[in-house]
Tab-separated table of C-alpha atoms in Angstrom:
chain	number	residue	atom	x	y	z
D	1054	UNK	CA	-70.570	-21.442	39.049
D	1055	UNK	CA	-67.710	-19.960	41.028
D	1056	UNK	CA	-68.300	-19.063	44.671
D	1057	UNK	CA	-68.893	-15.379	45.296
D	1058	UNK	CA	-65.904	-13.206	46.275
D	1059	UNK	CA	-66.961	-11.190	49.301
D	1060	UNK	CA	-64.746	-8.146	50.058
D	1061	UNK	CA	-64.368	-7.608	53.759
D	1062	UNK	CA	-62.617	-4.221	53.761
D	1063	UNK	CA	-62.626	-1.497	51.156
D	1064	UNK	CA	-60.121	1.326	50.840
D	1065	UNK	CA	-57.633	-0.282	53.200
D	1066	UNK	CA	-54.039	-1.132	52.497
D	1067	UNK	CA	-55.086	-4.687	51.669
D	1068	UNK	CA	-58.718	-5.600	50.799
D	1069	UNK	CA	-58.976	-9.180	52.044
D	1070	UNK	CA	-61.704	-11.487	50.779
D	1071	UNK	CA	-62.627	-15.140	50.818
D	1072	UNK	CA	-64.245	-17.851	48.706
D	1073	UNK	CA	-66.327	-20.633	50.210
D	1074	UNK	CA	-66.321	-24.276	49.208
D	1075	UNK	CA	-67.673	-27.408	50.867
D	1076	UNK	CA	-65.655	-30.406	51.945
D	1077	UNK	CA	-66.691	-33.705	53.482
D	1078	UNK	CA	-65.833	-33.865	57.201
D	1079	UNK	CA	-66.934	-37.125	58.752
D	1080	UNK	CA	-70.620	-37.639	58.005
D	1081	UNK	CA	-71.323	-34.011	57.093
D	1082	UNK	CA	-70.145	-31.358	54.678
D	1083	UNK	CA	-68.763	-28.164	56.197
D	1084	UNK	CA	-67.828	-24.831	54.707
D	1085	UNK	CA	-64.158	-24.102	54.108
D	1086	UNK	CA	-62.825	-20.693	53.086
D	1087	UNK	CA	-59.867	-19.684	50.979
D	1088	UNK	CA	-58.473	-16.432	52.412
D	1089	UNK	CA	-57.485	-14.097	49.585
D	1090	UNK	CA	-55.373	-10.971	49.382
D	1091	UNK	CA	-56.231	-7.916	47.328
D	1092	UNK	CA	-54.711	-9.536	44.218
D	1093	UNK	CA	-56.808	-12.673	44.546
D	1094	UNK	CA	-53.895	-14.794	45.767
D	1095	UNK	CA	-54.652	-17.484	48.327
D	1096	UNK	CA	-53.141	-16.683	51.711
D	1097	UNK	CA	-54.407	-19.779	53.509
D	1098	UNK	CA	-57.334	-22.211	53.616
D	1099	UNK	CA	-59.351	-22.645	56.816
D	1100	UNK	CA	-62.297	-24.699	57.976
D	1101	UNK	CA	-65.241	-22.764	59.467
D	1102	UNK	CA	-66.628	-25.938	61.023
D	1103	UNK	CA	-70.084	-24.739	59.975
D	1104	UNK	CA	-72.622	-26.519	57.804
D	1105	UNK	CA	-74.810	-23.431	57.520
D	1106	UNK	CA	-73.625	-20.785	55.041
D	1107	UNK	CA	-74.806	-17.788	57.090
D	1108	UNK	CA	-73.087	-19.071	60.226
D	1109	UNK	CA	-70.002	-19.720	58.120
D	1110	UNK	CA	-70.085	-16.060	56.987
D	1111	UNK	CA	-70.247	-14.872	60.606
D	1112	UNK	CA	-67.383	-17.177	61.628
D	1113	UNK	CA	-65.069	-16.152	58.791
D	1114	UNK	CA	-65.666	-12.416	59.317
D	1115	UNK	CA	-64.650	-12.793	62.950
D	1116	UNK	CA	-61.655	-14.891	61.950
D	1117	UNK	CA	-60.537	-12.313	59.393
D	1118	UNK	CA	-59.846	-9.746	62.103
D	1119	UNK	CA	-56.322	-11.162	62.212
D	1120	UNK	CA	-55.989	-10.051	58.587
D	1121	UNK	CA	-56.785	-6.432	59.389
D	1122	UNK	CA	-54.631	-4.234	57.107
D	1123	UNK	CA	-52.943	-2.583	60.087
D	1124	UNK	CA	-52.145	-5.941	61.645
D	1125	UNK	CA	-50.943	-7.373	58.337
D	1126	UNK	CA	-48.769	-4.342	57.639
D	1127	UNK	CA	-46.710	-3.848	60.813
D	1128	UNK	CA	-43.816	-1.462	61.154
D	1129	UNK	CA	-40.332	-2.867	60.770
D	1130	UNK	CA	-39.728	-2.406	64.525
D	1131	UNK	CA	-42.842	-4.424	65.360
D	1132	UNK	CA	-41.959	-7.198	62.950
D	1133	UNK	CA	-38.216	-7.430	63.651
D	1134	UNK	CA	-38.417	-7.221	67.446
D	1135	UNK	CA	-36.829	-10.644	68.054
D	1136	UNK	CA	-34.790	-10.957	64.880
D	1137	UNK	CA	-31.276	-12.386	65.382
D	1138	UNK	CA	-31.764	-12.741	69.143
D	1139	UNK	CA	-30.192	-16.063	70.047
D	1140	UNK	CA	-32.830	-18.475	71.356
D	1141	UNK	CA	-35.741	-16.265	70.257
D	1142	UNK	CA	-35.371	-15.867	66.499
D	1143	UNK	CA	-37.420	-18.368	64.461
D	1144	UNK	CA	-35.294	-17.721	61.374
D	1145	UNK	CA	-32.088	-18.837	63.142
D	1146	UNK	CA	-33.781	-21.881	64.659
D	1147	UNK	CA	-35.106	-22.907	61.240
D	1148	UNK	CA	-31.745	-22.447	59.489
D	1149	UNK	CA	-29.845	-24.407	62.127
D	1150	UNK	CA	-32.459	-27.167	62.003
D	1151	UNK	CA	-31.685	-27.435	58.274
D	1152	UNK	CA	-27.917	-27.652	58.974
D	1153	UNK	CA	-27.302	-24.181	57.541
D	1154	UNK	CA	-25.218	-23.426	60.593
D	1155	UNK	CA	-25.587	-19.882	61.943
D	1156	UNK	CA	-23.232	-19.366	64.876
D	1157	UNK	CA	-24.087	-17.062	67.754
D	1158	UNK	CA	-21.397	-14.557	66.791
D	1159	UNK	CA	-22.916	-14.158	63.308
D	1160	UNK	CA	-26.322	-13.612	64.886
D	1161	UNK	CA	-24.821	-10.855	67.059
D	1162	UNK	CA	-23.337	-9.173	64.000
D	1163	UNK	CA	-26.712	-9.246	62.228
D	1164	UNK	CA	-28.438	-7.942	65.344
D	1165	UNK	CA	-25.898	-5.108	65.439
D	1166	UNK	CA	-26.725	-4.163	61.829
D	1167	UNK	CA	-30.400	-4.122	62.759
D	1168	UNK	CA	-30.056	-2.051	65.936
D	1169	UNK	CA	-27.386	0.415	64.832
D	1170	UNK	CA	-28.263	1.018	61.193
D	1171	UNK	CA	-31.583	-0.380	59.980
D	1172	UNK	CA	-34.052	0.325	62.803
D	1173	UNK	CA	-32.951	3.949	63.452
D	1174	UNK	CA	-33.817	4.763	59.834
D	1175	UNK	CA	-36.642	2.318	59.081
D	1176	UNK	CA	-38.103	1.227	62.416
D	1177	UNK	CA	-41.283	3.324	62.149
D	1178	UNK	CA	-41.803	2.509	58.462
D	1179	UNK	CA	-44.545	0.088	57.415
D	1180	UNK	CA	-43.197	-3.051	55.757
D	1181	UNK	CA	-45.173	-2.423	52.569
D	1182	UNK	CA	-43.722	1.090	52.266
D	1183	UNK	CA	-40.095	-0.069	52.101
D	1184	UNK	CA	-38.906	0.147	48.506
D	1185	UNK	CA	-35.661	-0.492	46.665
D	1186	UNK	CA	-35.141	3.165	45.601
D	1187	UNK	CA	-35.590	4.425	49.162
D	1188	UNK	CA	-33.126	1.843	50.523
D	1189	UNK	CA	-30.543	2.670	47.858
D	1190	UNK	CA	-30.842	6.401	48.591
D	1191	UNK	CA	-30.355	5.698	52.296
D	1192	UNK	CA	-27.319	3.502	51.684
D	1193	UNK	CA	-25.674	6.140	49.525
D	1194	UNK	CA	-25.082	8.443	52.500
D	1195	UNK	CA	-24.949	5.847	55.291
D	1196	UNK	CA	-22.229	6.479	57.860
D	1197	UNK	CA	-20.998	4.418	60.768
D	1198	UNK	CA	-22.742	4.786	64.079
D	1199	UNK	CA	-20.795	6.467	66.849
D	1200	UNK	CA	-19.319	4.128	69.434
D	1201	UNK	CA	-20.195	4.858	73.037
D	1202	UNK	CA	-17.582	7.036	74.761
D	1203	UNK	CA	-15.740	7.450	71.460
D	1204	UNK	CA	-14.477	10.719	70.038
D	1205	UNK	CA	-14.343	9.205	66.566
D	1206	UNK	CA	-16.646	11.061	64.168
D	1207	UNK	CA	-19.060	9.223	61.902
D	1208	UNK	CA	-17.174	7.879	58.911
D	1209	UNK	CA	-18.264	6.597	55.535
D	1210	UNK	CA	-18.947	2.881	55.581
D	1211	UNK	CA	-16.971	0.615	53.297
D	1212	UNK	CA	-18.767	-1.100	50.445
D	1213	UNK	CA	-18.265	-4.431	52.163
D	1214	UNK	CA	-19.993	-3.126	55.318
D	1215	UNK	CA	-22.889	-1.796	53.257
D	1216	UNK	CA	-23.249	-5.172	51.553
D	1217	UNK	CA	-23.441	-6.886	54.934
D	1218	UNK	CA	-26.193	-4.484	56.005
D	1219	UNK	CA	-28.052	-5.130	52.729
D	1220	UNK	CA	-27.807	-8.869	53.394
D	1221	UNK	CA	-29.209	-8.442	56.915
D	1222	UNK	CA	-32.048	-6.257	55.599
D	1223	UNK	CA	-32.818	-8.846	52.902
D	1224	UNK	CA	-33.087	-11.657	55.449
D	1225	UNK	CA	-35.783	-9.734	57.323
D	1226	UNK	CA	-37.682	-8.792	54.171
D	1227	UNK	CA	-37.499	-12.344	52.809
D	1228	UNK	CA	-39.039	-13.577	56.040
D	1229	UNK	CA	-41.778	-10.953	55.722
D	1230	UNK	CA	-42.533	-12.174	52.200
D	1231	UNK	CA	-42.529	-15.755	53.422
D	1232	UNK	CA	-45.264	-14.765	55.895
D	1233	UNK	CA	-47.231	-12.966	53.148
D	1234	UNK	CA	-46.701	-9.555	54.748
D	1235	UNK	CA	-45.198	-8.123	51.544
D	1236	UNK	CA	-45.607	-9.120	47.917
D	1237	UNK	CA	-41.931	-9.035	46.958
D	1238	UNK	CA	-38.473	-8.312	48.352
D	1239	UNK	CA	-36.886	-5.053	47.126
D	1240	UNK	CA	-33.961	-5.910	44.865
D	1241	UNK	CA	-30.839	-3.990	45.917
D	1242	UNK	CA	-27.751	-4.071	43.740
D	1243	UNK	CA	-24.716	-4.890	45.933
D	1244	UNK	CA	-21.799	-2.504	46.095
D	1245	UNK	CA	-18.596	-3.416	44.322
D	1246	UNK	CA	-15.742	-4.320	46.648
D	1247	UNK	CA	-12.027	-4.447	46.134
D	1248	UNK	CA	-10.692	-7.876	46.884
D	1249	UNK	CA	-7.181	-9.156	47.068
D	1250	UNK	CA	-7.555	-11.652	44.246
D	1251	UNK	CA	-4.593	-13.789	45.242
D	1252	UNK	CA	-2.969	-13.579	48.639
D	1253	UNK	CA	0.791	-13.728	48.125
D	1254	UNK	CA	3.145	-14.000	51.114
D	1255	UNK	CA	5.428	-11.053	51.784
D	1256	UNK	CA	8.924	-11.262	50.360
D	1257	UNK	CA	11.992	-10.741	52.547
D	1258	UNK	CA	12.399	-7.253	51.084
D	1259	UNK	CA	8.794	-6.395	51.936
D	1260	UNK	CA	9.175	-7.714	55.486
D	1261	UNK	CA	12.309	-5.617	55.964
D	1262	UNK	CA	10.475	-2.551	54.624
D	1263	UNK	CA	7.450	-3.010	56.898
D	1264	UNK	CA	9.425	-3.959	60.009
D	1265	UNK	CA	12.785	-2.151	59.917
D	1266	UNK	CA	15.121	-2.886	62.827
D	1267	UNK	CA	15.991	0.785	63.326
D	1268	UNK	CA	13.562	2.283	65.858
D	1269	UNK	CA	13.132	5.635	64.115
D	1270	UNK	CA	12.501	3.960	60.765
D	1271	UNK	CA	10.013	1.615	62.458
D	1272	UNK	CA	8.096	4.576	63.928
D	1273	UNK	CA	8.119	6.411	60.615
D	1274	UNK	CA	6.440	3.398	59.003
D	1275	UNK	CA	3.807	2.755	61.657
D	1276	UNK	CA	3.391	6.115	63.462
D	1277	UNK	CA	1.934	4.205	66.436
D	1278	UNK	CA	4.545	1.951	68.100
D	1279	UNK	CA	1.897	-0.351	69.577
D	1280	UNK	CA	0.250	-0.964	66.202
D	1281	UNK	CA	3.617	-1.722	64.637
D	1282	UNK	CA	4.497	-4.210	67.394
D	1283	UNK	CA	1.054	-5.757	67.122
D	1284	UNK	CA	1.550	-6.353	63.397
D	1285	UNK	CA	5.087	-7.588	64.042
D	1286	UNK	CA	3.732	-10.070	66.607
D	1287	UNK	CA	1.060	-11.288	64.211
D	1288	UNK	CA	3.748	-11.683	61.564
D	1289	UNK	CA	6.015	-13.664	63.890
D	1290	UNK	CA	3.346	-15.877	65.517
D	1291	UNK	CA	0.707	-16.407	62.830
D	1292	UNK	CA	-2.033	-15.086	65.130
D	1293	UNK	CA	-5.352	-13.930	63.726
D	1294	UNK	CA	-6.398	-10.293	63.943
D	1295	UNK	CA	-9.101	-10.901	66.568
D	1296	UNK	CA	-6.666	-13.005	68.616
D	1297	UNK	CA	-4.086	-10.209	68.573
D	1298	UNK	CA	-6.665	-7.661	69.662
D	1299	UNK	CA	-7.631	-10.034	72.476
D	1300	UNK	CA	-4.136	-10.374	73.982
D	1301	UNK	CA	-3.653	-9.381	77.616
D	1302	UNK	CA	-0.364	-8.313	79.151
D	1303	UNK	CA	-0.349	-11.475	81.260
D	1304	UNK	CA	-0.374	-13.576	78.064
D	1305	UNK	CA	3.223	-12.622	77.324
D	1306	UNK	CA	5.634	-15.132	78.908
D	1307	UNK	CA	9.150	-13.629	78.728
D	1308	UNK	CA	10.858	-16.539	80.503
D	1309	UNK	CA	9.325	-19.086	78.121
D	1310	UNK	CA	9.869	-16.782	75.107
D	1311	UNK	CA	6.256	-17.392	74.147
D	1312	UNK	CA	2.818	-15.820	74.136
D	1313	UNK	CA	-0.535	-17.418	74.951
D	1314	UNK	CA	-3.369	-17.278	72.445
D	1315	UNK	CA	-6.277	-18.044	74.718
D	1316	UNK	CA	-8.990	-15.669	73.471
D	1317	UNK	CA	-10.051	-13.296	70.731
D	1318	UNK	CA	-12.242	-10.218	70.434
D	1319	UNK	CA	-15.215	-10.551	68.141
D	1320	UNK	CA	-16.576	-7.682	66.046
D	1321	UNK	CA	-19.250	-7.185	68.713
D	1322	UNK	CA	-16.483	-6.312	71.203
D	1323	UNK	CA	-17.024	-9.450	73.290
D	1324	UNK	CA	-14.298	-11.933	74.187
D	1325	UNK	CA	-14.430	-15.578	73.142
D	1326	UNK	CA	-12.200	-18.547	72.414
D	1327	UNK	CA	-9.617	-18.073	69.642
D	1328	UNK	CA	-10.343	-18.930	66.034
D	1329	UNK	CA	-13.698	-20.158	64.791
D	1330	UNK	CA	-14.126	-23.159	67.021
D	1331	UNK	CA	-17.299	-25.139	66.296
D	1332	UNK	CA	-16.371	-28.414	68.000
D	1333	UNK	CA	-17.027	-28.142	71.757
D	1334	UNK	CA	-14.800	-31.169	72.388
D	1335	UNK	CA	-11.680	-29.388	71.117
D	1336	UNK	CA	-9.753	-26.748	73.026
D	1337	UNK	CA	-8.610	-24.068	70.531
D	1338	UNK	CA	-6.237	-22.313	72.934
D	1339	UNK	CA	-2.562	-22.488	72.089
D	1340	UNK	CA	0.868	-20.915	72.540
D	1341	UNK	CA	3.251	-19.337	70.063
D	1342	UNK	CA	6.997	-18.937	70.335
D	1343	UNK	CA	8.403	-15.424	70.022
D	1344	UNK	CA	11.623	-14.399	68.298
D	1345	UNK	CA	13.892	-12.335	70.550
D	1346	UNK	CA	13.259	-9.159	68.603
D	1347	UNK	CA	9.467	-9.351	68.998
D	1348	UNK	CA	9.780	-10.422	72.622
D	1349	UNK	CA	11.928	-7.377	73.426
D	1350	UNK	CA	9.367	-5.059	71.837
D	1351	UNK	CA	6.543	-6.687	73.791
D	1352	UNK	CA	8.460	-6.444	77.077
D	1353	UNK	CA	8.882	-2.729	76.422
D	1354	UNK	CA	5.089	-2.415	76.210
D	1355	UNK	CA	4.121	-4.595	79.188
D	1356	UNK	CA	6.788	-3.204	81.535
D	1357	UNK	CA	7.957	-4.938	84.673
D	1358	UNK	CA	6.174	-7.924	86.284
D	1359	UNK	CA	3.722	-8.729	87.728
D	1360	UNK	CA	1.630	-8.401	84.570
D	1361	UNK	CA	-2.042	-7.666	85.087
D	1362	UNK	CA	-5.010	-8.913	83.091
D	1363	UNK	CA	-5.464	-5.807	80.990
D	1364	UNK	CA	-5.406	-5.503	77.174
D	1365	UNK	CA	-1.946	-5.571	75.650
D	1366	UNK	CA	-2.544	-3.251	72.691
D	1367	UNK	CA	-4.813	-0.322	73.525
D	1368	UNK	CA	-6.014	3.088	72.434
D	1369	UNK	CA	-7.632	5.240	75.137
D	1370	UNK	CA	-7.341	2.220	77.456
D	1371	UNK	CA	-9.497	0.072	75.171
D	1372	UNK	CA	-8.411	-2.711	72.795
D	1373	UNK	CA	-7.680	-1.516	69.286
D	1374	UNK	CA	-10.690	-1.151	67.026
D	1375	UNK	CA	-10.445	-3.278	63.884
D	1376	UNK	CA	-10.914	-0.236	61.644
D	1377	UNK	CA	-8.066	1.609	63.369
D	1378	UNK	CA	-5.492	-1.121	62.773
D	1379	UNK	CA	-6.627	-1.586	59.163
D	1380	UNK	CA	-6.099	2.128	58.522
D	1381	UNK	CA	-2.622	1.960	60.065
D	1382	UNK	CA	-1.761	-1.111	57.997
D	1383	UNK	CA	-2.913	0.620	54.825
D	1384	UNK	CA	-0.789	3.698	55.596
D	1385	UNK	CA	2.249	1.548	56.359
D	1386	UNK	CA	1.972	-0.401	53.100
D	1387	UNK	CA	1.481	2.803	51.112
D	1388	UNK	CA	4.723	4.145	52.573
D	1389	UNK	CA	6.726	0.988	51.959
D	1390	UNK	CA	5.718	-1.923	49.736
D	1391	UNK	CA	3.109	-0.169	47.555
D	1392	UNK	CA	0.770	-3.125	47.362
D	1393	UNK	CA	-2.492	-3.850	49.105
D	1394	UNK	CA	-2.478	-6.506	51.815
D	1395	UNK	CA	-4.703	-7.399	54.735
D	1396	UNK	CA	-3.861	-8.565	58.245
D	1397	UNK	CA	-4.350	-12.178	57.247
D	1398	UNK	CA	-1.526	-11.771	54.718
D	1399	UNK	CA	0.828	-11.569	57.711
D	1400	UNK	CA	-0.504	-14.869	59.052
D	1401	UNK	CA	-0.283	-16.400	55.582
D	1402	UNK	CA	3.324	-15.237	55.281
D	1403	UNK	CA	4.167	-16.770	58.669
D	1404	UNK	CA	2.594	-20.070	57.642
D	1405	UNK	CA	4.435	-20.195	54.311
D	1406	UNK	CA	7.828	-19.229	55.735
D	1407	UNK	CA	7.626	-21.380	58.852
D	1408	UNK	CA	6.572	-24.462	56.937
D	1409	UNK	CA	9.757	-24.261	54.886
D	1410	UNK	CA	11.980	-23.426	57.862
D	1411	UNK	CA	10.547	-26.090	60.158
D	1412	UNK	CA	10.854	-28.782	57.501
D	1413	UNK	CA	14.511	-27.875	57.109
D	1414	UNK	CA	14.900	-28.076	60.913
D	1415	UNK	CA	13.209	-31.519	60.981
D	1416	UNK	CA	10.395	-30.175	63.197
D	1417	UNK	CA	7.166	-32.216	62.803
D	1418	UNK	CA	4.425	-30.510	60.810
D	1419	UNK	CA	2.005	-31.187	63.663
D	1420	UNK	CA	3.902	-28.570	65.713
D	1421	UNK	CA	3.137	-25.947	63.090
D	1422	UNK	CA	-0.532	-26.939	63.201
D	1423	UNK	CA	-0.427	-26.465	66.938
D	1424	UNK	CA	1.214	-23.059	66.703
D	1425	UNK	CA	-1.335	-21.920	64.120
D	1426	UNK	CA	-4.367	-23.239	65.998
D	1427	UNK	CA	-5.502	-25.504	63.179
D	1428	UNK	CA	-7.922	-28.272	64.147
D	1429	UNK	CA	-6.042	-31.447	65.019
D	1430	UNK	CA	-6.887	-34.237	67.450
D	1431	UNK	CA	-3.347	-34.253	68.858
D	1432	UNK	CA	-3.673	-30.682	70.095
D	1433	UNK	CA	-6.892	-31.153	72.085
D	1434	UNK	CA	-5.454	-31.230	75.588
D	1435	UNK	CA	-1.959	-29.741	75.330
D	1436	UNK	CA	-3.107	-26.451	76.874
D	1437	UNK	CA	-3.900	-28.009	80.217
D	1438	UNK	CA	-1.866	-25.997	82.794
D	1439	UNK	CA	0.145	-29.087	83.718
D	1440	UNK	CA	1.112	-29.700	80.083
D	1441	UNK	CA	1.795	-26.094	79.032
D	1442	UNK	CA	5.488	-26.261	79.949
D	1443	UNK	CA	5.810	-29.580	78.139
D	1444	UNK	CA	4.201	-28.077	75.013
D	1445	UNK	CA	6.645	-25.160	75.049
D	1446	UNK	CA	9.633	-27.509	75.381
D	1447	UNK	CA	8.295	-29.645	72.545
D	1448	UNK	CA	8.188	-26.593	70.261
D	1449	UNK	CA	11.601	-25.201	71.297
D	1450	UNK	CA	13.576	-26.986	68.518
D	1451	UNK	CA	11.928	-24.542	66.111
D	1452	UNK	CA	13.286	-21.513	68.021
D	1453	UNK	CA	16.550	-21.247	66.002
D	1454	UNK	CA	14.518	-21.325	62.779
D	1455	UNK	CA	12.279	-18.551	64.062
D	1456	UNK	CA	15.259	-16.378	65.036
D	1457	UNK	CA	16.909	-17.120	61.700
D	1458	UNK	CA	13.824	-15.829	59.958
D	1459	UNK	CA	13.799	-12.698	62.124
D	1460	UNK	CA	17.532	-12.111	62.246
D	1461	UNK	CA	18.608	-8.482	62.361
D	1462	UNK	CA	20.180	-8.286	58.929
D	1463	UNK	CA	18.326	-10.148	56.214
D	1464	UNK	CA	19.963	-10.666	52.888
D	1465	UNK	CA	17.909	-8.718	50.391
D	1466	UNK	CA	16.256	-10.839	47.751
D	1467	UNK	CA	17.433	-9.735	44.320
């Protein structure tokens, strides 16, 4: 005969019950209880420690207070209080313990999704009341949050941004299901995104169109001189977008005809080391040589020395927002080359062109790895202040190749 199912609460969000069974414990048999949800599923099995059934009933009823419907159905704000906080989030600790590396910057991005988008709309909502249709309706009209001290109006989020927010939301809801707080995770269909299927380097004709030598033509392409020079510098140094946004005026070294790449700006707005450096024993900082044309444009922006530690490329005295430069790049390509590219295409073009040019100039490939910031044991300590000048001199044989690539009049490719 099956043990009796004893409902503890009726009419609540979740009517929790239990079934008793006996198990040998030492020299005596004690009552154990299987805690059940309103569907009869086992939540957990506990020992009452009691040999008497009535005392076991009293013990389990007191124990079941932690399964009160209100406690077992918290709001999203209550449940997600510590989510994605570095050093406090159990999910991150568990993933990293399983070698599913989650870096601190990724955690900050997820925390930003939670604070700026998810909690303002869903914070007061009970976990069990969050459904797929309600999330999809919310996403349909979701706009970006307004940056502090920014005049920029709320804009429609890209599909890629919405997909990132969906992913963050799903992590939280999966954890809630794992803890038996919800029965299932709402299934949200991701938004379709346009991807550059194959990143092709820019041709000489496309480079000439995007970066004309005539100043008026240059301004007509880019509208904002600083954005144009920023893209030109990325194109001629192979820097990453975050590294370019993180440049300071003092990073430009006119006498050495080079620029330091010592930091980058993350999406959170914080500064960090360049690239995605995971090995604490390697120094990812580097230098990049500048062609005369790019150097002259940069000197026009930074002015006369001494150069202070302020951002190099700014809008309203703040470093360029990633969205702003992407919009400018899109406008420039629509005016000129009529094909979709991203900022990394400029770095990819630099890598492709410089590899060919430096091979022809008999410059070791390790120098290109250094200039690009690729992981290599030989580049670990070359950015020590005492070795910086030596590193620049070592890279100087490639300077003619760089200037050849950026010469004023390029022969148009047929």
